[in-house]
Amino acid sequence: RYDEAEKYFLLARMLGPDDRHTTYIMINLYLRADGKVDRAKELLHETIAETDSDEILYTFVDGPLVQRVLVFSDFSLVSRISSTDSPSERHLFNAEMYYQTGEVDLARVYYDSLRVSIESSIAGMKEIGPRLSPNISRLGFVYARMGIKDKAIKYGEMAVEILPVSRDAVQGLVHLSRLAMIYAIVGEHDKAFELLDRIFAMPVSIIITPELVRLDPLWDPIRDDPRFDKLIDKYSEAPN
């Protein structure tokens, strides 16, 4: 019921025009639900025009989806984002930016810095439990981007085991979606398609949708496979 959601978000934005969070959600809604890239980009630029602080801007475009689909293809946005309090988030931003622009060697330098940061946060813990699952899942993604297949799969699958969808419908689905990404990146395409099919068959979630997968360059490793369009079309035609 994305049209109805948009109606209420537009009303919320009218009542609270300074609420950046509402606008951020609307941008994600346009991308994830309907693939309205032009509308999402227009809304992003409208908000940026009213934003003076680079740090607020970074917070606003935080999130790999917005960065990969909207920011990295627009230098006017990239050049304005120059600060964040979190070194690990900065490493991820730089790594993804350079990866998407084809500077893979430079991207790996930042991925390795992020790897060190994540592994340090895990090393001091006596027990690997659900609270650490986001870091473990992200570590798997980082290893995938670095081309280290065995560790990528190990940590991606570990995160899903530690916090499955049956235990946490939201964060568990994030881990499951990231595992599908890992499979796609490291060349386990059969597993990537099987997992995407399983995810899309779940109750509608804004976390990962057919339109999101169609738009996001992260899925490029499997995009030319005939199964890609077939799977996207299968679930795009399903009623919301």
PDB file of C-alpha atoms in Angstrom:
ATOM      1  CA  ARG A   1       0.000   0.000   0.000  1.00  0.00           C
ATOM      2  CA  TYR A   2       2.766   2.389  -1.021  1.00  0.00           C
ATOM      3  CA  ASP A   3       0.440   5.034  -2.475  1.00  0.00           C
ATOM      4  CA  GLU A   4      -1.329   5.319   0.852  1.00  0.00           C
ATOM      5  CA  ALA A   5       2.008   5.513   2.681  1.00  0.00           C
ATOM      6  CA  GLU A   6       3.134   8.338   0.403  1.00  0.00           C
ATOM      7  CA  LYS A   7      -0.077  10.267   1.126  1.00  0.00           C
ATOM      8  CA  TYR A   8       0.576  10.225   4.868  1.00  0.00           C
ATOM      9  CA  PHE A   9       4.266  11.039   4.520  1.00  0.00           C
ATOM     10  CA  LEU A  10       3.408  14.052   2.357  1.00  0.00           C
ATOM     11  CA  LEU A  11       0.970  15.174   5.029  1.00  0.00           C
ATOM     12  CA  ALA A  12       3.621  14.719   7.730  1.00  0.00           C
ATOM     13  CA  ARG A  13       6.107  16.725   5.665  1.00  0.00           C
ATOM     14  CA  MET A  14       3.590  19.529   5.225  1.00  0.00           C
ATOM     15  CA  LEU A  15       2.909  19.639   8.986  1.00  0.00           C
ATOM     16  CA  GLY A  16       6.599  19.418   9.894  1.00  0.00           C
ATOM     17  CA  PRO A  17       8.677  20.767   6.982  1.00  0.00           C
ATOM     18  CA  ASP A  18      11.844  20.862   9.114  1.00  0.00           C
ATOM     19  CA  ASP A  19      11.636  17.182   9.994  1.00  0.00           C
ATOM     20  CA  ARG A  20      14.468  15.687   7.942  1.00  0.00           C
ATOM     21  CA  HIS A  21      13.604  12.184   9.101  1.00  0.00           C
ATOM     22  CA  THR A  22      10.263  12.258   7.288  1.00  0.00           C
ATOM     23  CA  THR A  23      11.925  13.399   4.072  1.00  0.00           C
ATOM     24  CA  TYR A  24      14.602  10.728   4.378  1.00  0.00           C
ATOM     25  CA  ILE A  25      11.924   8.048   4.751  1.00  0.00           C
ATOM     26  CA  MET A  26      10.114   9.419   1.699  1.00  0.00           C
ATOM     27  CA  ILE A  27      13.280   9.190  -0.395  1.00  0.00           C
ATOM     28  CA  ASN A  28      13.744   5.580   0.662  1.00  0.00           C
ATOM     29  CA  LEU A  29      10.069   4.894  -0.042  1.00  0.00           C
ATOM     30  CA  TYR A  30      10.384   6.187  -3.603  1.00  0.00           C
ATOM     31  CA  LEU A  31      13.444   4.025  -4.221  1.00  0.00           C
ATOM     32  CA  ARG A  32      12.371   0.847  -2.468  1.00  0.00           C
ATOM     33  CA  ALA A  33       8.708   0.782  -3.360  1.00  0.00           C
ATOM     34  CA  ASP A  34       8.368   2.259  -6.821  1.00  0.00           C
ATOM     35  CA  GLY A  35      11.849   2.869  -8.166  1.00  0.00           C
ATOM     36  CA  LYS A  36      11.077   6.568  -8.634  1.00  0.00           C
ATOM     37  CA  VAL A  37      14.725   7.644  -8.892  1.00  0.00           C
ATOM     38  CA  ASP A  38      13.983  11.050 -10.422  1.00  0.00           C
ATOM     39  CA  ARG A  39      11.494  11.928  -7.674  1.00  0.00           C
ATOM     40  CA  ALA A  40      13.852  10.684  -4.974  1.00  0.00           C
ATOM     41  CA  LYS A  41      16.742  12.707  -6.405  1.00  0.00           C
ATOM     42  CA  GLU A  42      14.551  15.816  -6.713  1.00  0.00           C
ATOM     43  CA  LEU A  43      13.504  15.529  -3.081  1.00  0.00           C
ATOM     44  CA  LEU A  44      17.096  14.957  -1.990  1.00  0.00           C
ATOM     45  CA  HIS A  45      18.314  18.083  -3.800  1.00  0.00           C
ATOM     46  CA  GLU A  46      15.444  20.141  -2.378  1.00  0.00           C
ATOM     47  CA  THR A  47      16.481  19.174   1.126  1.00  0.00           C
ATOM     48  CA  ILE A  48      20.192  19.680   0.501  1.00  0.00           C
ATOM     49  CA  ALA A  49      19.498  23.193  -0.761  1.00  0.00           C
ATOM     50  CA  GLU A  50      18.111  23.967   2.698  1.00  0.00           C
ATOM     51  CA  THR A  51      21.020  22.297   4.544  1.00  0.00           C
ATOM     52  CA  ASP A  52      24.137  24.234   5.537  1.00  0.00           C
ATOM     53  CA  SER A  53      25.964  21.664   7.644  1.00  0.00           C
ATOM     54  CA  ASP A  54      27.922  18.939   5.858  1.00  0.00           C
ATOM     55  CA  GLU A  55      27.568  16.726   8.903  1.00  0.00           C
ATOM     56  CA  ILE A  56      23.777  17.000   8.823  1.00  0.00           C
ATOM     57  CA  LEU A  57      23.967  16.211   5.126  1.00  0.00           C
ATOM     58  CA  TYR A  58      26.025  13.077   5.793  1.00  0.00           C
ATOM     59  CA  THR A  59      23.505  11.919   8.367  1.00  0.00           C
ATOM     60  CA  PHE A  60      20.715  12.592   5.903  1.00  0.00           C
ATOM     61  CA  VAL A  61      22.223  10.456   3.124  1.00  0.00           C
ATOM     62  CA  ASP A  62      23.483   7.800   5.519  1.00  0.00           C
ATOM     63  CA  GLY A  63      22.504   4.387   4.296  1.00  0.00           C
ATOM     64  CA  PRO A  64      24.178   2.446   1.478  1.00  0.00           C
ATOM     65  CA  LEU A  65      21.051   2.431  -0.696  1.00  0.00           C
ATOM     66  CA  VAL A  66      20.751   6.223  -0.950  1.00  0.00           C
ATOM     67  CA  GLN A  67      24.502   6.510  -1.396  1.00  0.00           C
ATOM     68  CA  ARG A  68      24.810   3.896  -4.141  1.00  0.00           C
ATOM     69  CA  VAL A  69      21.739   4.921  -6.137  1.00  0.00           C
ATOM     70  CA  LEU A  70      21.742   8.697  -5.713  1.00  0.00           C
ATOM     71  CA  VAL A  71      24.936  10.105  -4.218  1.00  0.00           C
ATOM     72  CA  PHE A  72      27.857   8.352  -5.903  1.00  0.00           C
ATOM     73  CA  SER A  73      26.534   9.193  -9.358  1.00  0.00           C
ATOM     74  CA  ASP A  74      26.369  12.905  -8.545  1.00  0.00           C
ATOM     75  CA  PHE A  75      29.654  14.655  -7.738  1.00  0.00           C
ATOM     76  CA  SER A  76      27.821  17.746  -6.485  1.00  0.00           C
ATOM     77  CA  LEU A  77      26.589  15.578  -3.621  1.00  0.00           C
ATOM     78  CA  VAL A  78      29.809  13.642  -2.983  1.00  0.00           C
ATOM     79  CA  SER A  79      31.890  16.809  -2.781  1.00  0.00           C
ATOM     80  CA  ARG A  80      29.698  18.226  -0.018  1.00  0.00           C
ATOM     81  CA  ILE A  81      29.899  15.235   2.277  1.00  0.00           C
ATOM     82  CA  SER A  82      33.124  15.702   4.171  1.00  0.00           C
ATOM     83  CA  SER A  83      32.508  14.915   7.809  1.00  0.00           C
ATOM     84  CA  THR A  84      31.062  12.366  10.181  1.00  0.00           C
ATOM     85  CA  ASP A  85      31.795  11.472  13.788  1.00  0.00           C
ATOM     86  CA  SER A  86      32.149   7.766  13.036  1.00  0.00           C
ATOM     87  CA  PRO A  87      35.439   6.604  11.469  1.00  0.00           C
ATOM     88  CA  SER A  88      33.899   3.254  10.505  1.00  0.00           C
ATOM     89  CA  GLU A  89      31.010   4.961   8.681  1.00  0.00           C
ATOM     90  CA  ARG A  90      33.512   7.199   6.941  1.00  0.00           C
ATOM     91  CA  HIS A  91      35.553   4.181   5.871  1.00  0.00           C
ATOM     92  CA  LEU A  92      32.425   2.519   4.498  1.00  0.00           C
ATOM     93  CA  PHE A  93      31.354   5.644   2.644  1.00  0.00           C
ATOM     94  CA  ASN A  94      34.778   6.059   1.015  1.00  0.00           C
ATOM     95  CA  ALA A  95      35.078   2.367   0.243  1.00  0.00           C
ATOM     96  CA  GLU A  96      31.688   2.191  -1.456  1.00  0.00           C
ATOM     97  CA  MET A  97      32.262   5.464  -3.294  1.00  0.00           C
ATOM     98  CA  TYR A  98      35.567   4.313  -4.785  1.00  0.00           C
ATOM     99  CA  TYR A  99      34.193   0.856  -5.543  1.00  0.00           C
ATOM    100  CA  GLN A 100      31.215   2.297  -7.413  1.00  0.00           C
ATOM    101  CA  THR A 101      33.422   4.690  -9.378  1.00  0.00           C
ATOM    102  CA  GLY A 102      35.754   1.883 -10.462  1.00  0.00           C
ATOM    103  CA  GLU A 103      38.740   2.620  -8.208  1.00  0.00           C
ATOM    104  CA  VAL A 104      38.714  -0.856  -6.690  1.00  0.00           C
ATOM    105  CA  ASP A 105      42.269  -0.849  -5.294  1.00  0.00           C
ATOM    106  CA  LEU A 106      41.633   2.348  -3.387  1.00  0.00           C
ATOM    107  CA  ALA A 107      38.284   1.014  -2.217  1.00  0.00           C
ATOM    108  CA  ARG A 108      40.010  -2.036  -0.751  1.00  0.00           C
ATOM    109  CA  VAL A 109      42.233   0.182   1.376  1.00  0.00           C
ATOM    110  CA  TYR A 110      39.136   1.627   3.057  1.00  0.00           C
ATOM    111  CA  TYR A 111      37.436  -1.769   3.272  1.00  0.00           C
ATOM    112  CA  ASP A 112      40.497  -3.111   5.064  1.00  0.00           C
ATOM    113  CA  SER A 113      40.412  -0.197   7.518  1.00  0.00           C
ATOM    114  CA  LEU A 114      36.754  -0.966   8.151  1.00  0.00           C
ATOM    115  CA  ARG A 115      37.581  -4.653   8.615  1.00  0.00           C
ATOM    116  CA  VAL A 116      40.132  -3.804  11.292  1.00  0.00           C
ATOM    117  CA  SER A 117      37.622  -1.564  13.073  1.00  0.00           C
ATOM    118  CA  ILE A 118      34.869  -4.196  13.063  1.00  0.00           C
ATOM    119  CA  GLU A 119      37.134  -7.058  14.109  1.00  0.00           C
ATOM    120  CA  SER A 120      38.464  -4.961  16.985  1.00  0.00           C
ATOM    121  CA  SER A 121      34.928  -4.368  18.235  1.00  0.00           C
ATOM    122  CA  ILE A 122      34.202  -8.085  18.153  1.00  0.00           C
ATOM    123  CA  ALA A 123      37.516  -9.294  19.602  1.00  0.00           C
ATOM    124  CA  GLY A 124      36.886  -7.857  23.052  1.00  0.00           C
ATOM    125  CA  MET A 125      33.588  -9.671  23.480  1.00  0.00           C
ATOM    126  CA  LYS A 126      33.440 -12.878  25.525  1.00  0.00           C
ATOM    127  CA  GLU A 127      30.312 -14.126  23.789  1.00  0.00           C
ATOM    128  CA  ILE A 128      29.068 -13.675  20.233  1.00  0.00           C
ATOM    129  CA  GLY A 129      25.370 -12.956  20.652  1.00  0.00           C
ATOM    130  CA  PRO A 130      22.530 -11.178  18.807  1.00  0.00           C
ATOM    131  CA  ARG A 131      23.815  -7.722  19.774  1.00  0.00           C
ATOM    132  CA  LEU A 132      26.949  -8.346  17.721  1.00  0.00           C
ATOM    133  CA  SER A 133      25.117  -9.744  14.713  1.00  0.00           C
ATOM    134  CA  PRO A 134      25.023  -6.412  12.779  1.00  0.00           C
ATOM    135  CA  ASN A 135      28.822  -6.116  13.004  1.00  0.00           C
ATOM    136  CA  ILE A 136      29.295  -9.745  12.018  1.00  0.00           C
ATOM    137  CA  SER A 137      26.981  -9.323   9.029  1.00  0.00           C
ATOM    138  CA  ARG A 138      28.784  -6.174   7.939  1.00  0.00           C
ATOM    139  CA  LEU A 139      32.136  -7.934   8.337  1.00  0.00           C
ATOM    140  CA  GLY A 140      30.950 -10.603   5.915  1.00  0.00           C
ATOM    141  CA  PHE A 141      30.018  -7.905   3.404  1.00  0.00           C
ATOM    142  CA  VAL A 142      33.430  -6.237   3.784  1.00  0.00           C
ATOM    143  CA  TYR A 143      35.234  -9.512   3.170  1.00  0.00           C
ATOM    144  CA  ALA A 144      33.074 -10.042   0.075  1.00  0.00           C
ATOM    145  CA  ARG A 145      34.078  -6.663  -1.302  1.00  0.00           C
ATOM    146  CA  MET A 146      37.720  -7.527  -0.576  1.00  0.00           C
ATOM    147  CA  GLY A 147      37.379 -10.745  -2.567  1.00  0.00           C
ATOM    148  CA  ILE A 148      37.892 -13.080   0.406  1.00  0.00           C
ATOM    149  CA  LYS A 149      35.087 -15.522  -0.314  1.00  0.00           C
ATOM    150  CA  ASP A 150      35.389 -18.050   2.503  1.00  0.00           C
ATOM    151  CA  LYS A 151      35.361 -15.465   5.296  1.00  0.00           C
ATOM    152  CA  ALA A 152      32.624 -13.468   3.588  1.00  0.00           C
ATOM    153  CA  ILE A 153      30.294 -16.459   3.557  1.00  0.00           C
ATOM    154  CA  LYS A 154      31.358 -17.542   7.046  1.00  0.00           C
ATOM    155  CA  TYR A 155      30.416 -14.245   8.687  1.00  0.00           C
ATOM    156  CA  GLY A 156      27.348 -13.639   6.523  1.00  0.00           C
ATOM    157  CA  GLU A 157      25.904 -17.025   7.437  1.00  0.00           C
ATOM    158  CA  MET A 158      26.949 -16.631  11.078  1.00  0.00           C
ATOM    159  CA  ALA A 159      24.929 -13.424  11.425  1.00  0.00           C
ATOM    160  CA  VAL A 160      21.824 -15.156  10.037  1.00  0.00           C
ATOM    161  CA  GLU A 161      22.299 -18.051  12.446  1.00  0.00           C
ATOM    162  CA  ILE A 162      22.788 -15.760  15.456  1.00  0.00           C
ATOM    163  CA  LEU A 163      19.749 -13.600  14.699  1.00  0.00           C
ATOM    164  CA  PRO A 164      17.335 -15.301  12.289  1.00  0.00           C
ATOM    165  CA  VAL A 165      14.159 -13.771  10.906  1.00  0.00           C
ATOM    166  CA  SER A 166      12.141 -15.998  13.231  1.00  0.00           C
ATOM    167  CA  ARG A 167      13.678 -14.177  16.183  1.00  0.00           C
ATOM    168  CA  ASP A 168      13.797 -10.622  14.804  1.00  0.00           C
ATOM    169  CA  ALA A 169      11.693  -9.953  11.720  1.00  0.00           C
ATOM    170  CA  VAL A 170      13.432  -6.649  10.937  1.00  0.00           C
ATOM    171  CA  GLN A 171      17.111  -7.061  11.781  1.00  0.00           C
ATOM    172  CA  GLY A 172      16.981 -10.724  10.838  1.00  0.00           C
ATOM    173  CA  LEU A 173      15.787  -9.758   7.368  1.00  0.00           C
ATOM    174  CA  VAL A 174      18.611  -7.214   7.100  1.00  0.00           C
ATOM    175  CA  HIS A 175      21.104 -10.020   7.769  1.00  0.00           C
ATOM    176  CA  LEU A 176      19.364 -12.345   5.320  1.00  0.00           C
ATOM    177  CA  SER A 177      19.379  -9.671   2.612  1.00  0.00           C
ATOM    178  CA  ARG A 178      23.058  -8.941   3.203  1.00  0.00           C
ATOM    179  CA  LEU A 179      23.844 -12.652   2.931  1.00  0.00           C
ATOM    180  CA  ALA A 180      22.155 -12.663  -0.480  1.00  0.00           C
ATOM    181  CA  MET A 181      24.345  -9.690  -1.411  1.00  0.00           C
ATOM    182  CA  ILE A 182      27.440 -11.582  -0.255  1.00  0.00           C
ATOM    183  CA  TYR A 183      26.499 -14.634  -2.320  1.00  0.00           C
ATOM    184  CA  ALA A 184      26.013 -12.413  -5.384  1.00  0.00           C
ATOM    185  CA  ILE A 185      29.345 -10.624  -4.924  1.00  0.00           C
ATOM    186  CA  VAL A 186      31.463 -13.755  -4.350  1.00  0.00           C
ATOM    187  CA  GLY A 187      29.987 -15.674  -7.271  1.00  0.00           C
ATOM    188  CA  GLU A 188      27.551 -17.995  -5.486  1.00  0.00           C
ATOM    189  CA  HIS A 189      24.789 -16.924  -7.819  1.00  0.00           C
ATOM    190  CA  ASP A 190      22.543 -19.964  -7.360  1.00  0.00           C
ATOM    191  CA  LYS A 191      22.456 -19.315  -3.613  1.00  0.00           C
ATOM    192  CA  ALA A 192      21.866 -15.592  -4.192  1.00  0.00           C
ATOM    193  CA  PHE A 193      18.803 -16.261  -6.365  1.00  0.00           C
ATOM    194  CA  GLU A 194      17.456 -18.917  -3.998  1.00  0.00           C
ATOM    195  CA  LEU A 195      17.727 -16.521  -1.070  1.00  0.00           C
ATOM    196  CA  LEU A 196      16.197 -13.590  -2.952  1.00  0.00           C
ATOM    197  CA  ASP A 197      13.279 -15.799  -3.979  1.00  0.00           C
ATOM    198  CA  ARG A 198      12.803 -16.760  -0.330  1.00  0.00           C
ATOM    199  CA  ILE A 199      13.006 -13.126   0.820  1.00  0.00           C
ATOM    200  CA  PHE A 200      10.586 -11.795  -1.795  1.00  0.00           C
ATOM    201  CA  ALA A 201       8.079 -14.506  -0.852  1.00  0.00           C
ATOM    202  CA  MET A 202       7.973 -13.197   2.714  1.00  0.00           C
ATOM    203  CA  PRO A 203       5.359 -10.625   3.794  1.00  0.00           C
ATOM    204  CA  VAL A 204       6.022  -7.250   2.151  1.00  0.00           C
ATOM    205  CA  SER A 205       8.991  -5.495   3.695  1.00  0.00           C
ATOM    206  CA  ILE A 206      10.448  -2.078   2.952  1.00  0.00           C
ATOM    207  CA  ILE A 207      13.923  -3.426   3.745  1.00  0.00           C
ATOM    208  CA  ILE A 208      14.378  -5.170   0.405  1.00  0.00           C
ATOM    209  CA  THR A 209      11.992  -5.054  -2.531  1.00  0.00           C
ATOM    210  CA  PRO A 210      12.138  -6.063  -6.204  1.00  0.00           C
ATOM    211  CA  GLU A 211      12.441  -2.389  -7.208  1.00  0.00           C
ATOM    212  CA  LEU A 212      15.328  -1.899  -4.797  1.00  0.00           C
ATOM    213  CA  VAL A 213      17.179  -4.879  -6.235  1.00  0.00           C
ATOM    214  CA  ARG A 214      16.480  -3.652  -9.768  1.00  0.00           C
ATOM    215  CA  LEU A 215      17.975  -0.218  -8.975  1.00  0.00           C
ATOM    216  CA  ASP A 216      20.872  -1.017  -6.683  1.00  0.00           C
ATOM    217  CA  PRO A 217      24.235  -1.434  -8.500  1.00  0.00           C
ATOM    218  CA  LEU A 218      25.297  -3.802  -5.737  1.00  0.00           C
ATOM    219  CA  TRP A 219      23.346  -6.515  -7.559  1.00  0.00           C
ATOM    220  CA  ASP A 220      25.247  -6.007 -10.829  1.00  0.00           C
ATOM    221  CA  PRO A 221      27.116  -9.341 -10.480  1.00  0.00           C
ATOM    222  CA  ILE A 222      23.850 -11.213 -11.123  1.00  0.00           C
ATOM    223  CA  ARG A 223      22.065  -8.628 -13.256  1.00  0.00           C
ATOM    224  CA  ASP A 224      22.915 -10.225 -16.619  1.00  0.00           C
ATOM    225  CA  ASP A 225      21.741 -13.654 -15.507  1.00  0.00           C
ATOM    226  CA  PRO A 226      18.393 -14.468 -17.211  1.00  0.00           C
ATOM    227  CA  ARG A 227      17.005 -15.395 -13.793  1.00  0.00           C
ATOM    228  CA  PHE A 228      17.384 -11.794 -12.577  1.00  0.00           C
ATOM    229  CA  ASP A 229      14.640 -10.140 -14.635  1.00  0.00           C
ATOM    230  CA  LYS A 230      12.458 -13.217 -14.312  1.00  0.00           C
ATOM    231  CA  LEU A 231      12.622 -13.074 -10.504  1.00  0.00           C
ATOM    232  CA  ILE A 232      12.098  -9.305 -10.319  1.00  0.00           C
ATOM    233  CA  ASP A 233       9.143  -9.439 -12.694  1.00  0.00           C
ATOM    234  CA  LYS A 234       7.611 -12.344 -10.779  1.00  0.00           C
ATOM    235  CA  TYR A 235       7.397 -10.379  -7.545  1.00  0.00           C
ATOM    236  CA  SER A 236       6.881  -6.918  -9.059  1.00  0.00           C
ATOM    237  CA  GLU A 237       3.611  -8.193 -10.446  1.00  0.00           C
ATOM    238  CA  ALA A 238       2.492  -9.421  -7.038  1.00  0.00           C
ATOM    239  CA  PRO A 239       0.012  -7.126  -5.267  1.00  0.00           C
ATOM    240  CA  ASN A 240       1.421  -5.020  -2.432  1.00  0.00           C
TER     241      ASN A 240
END
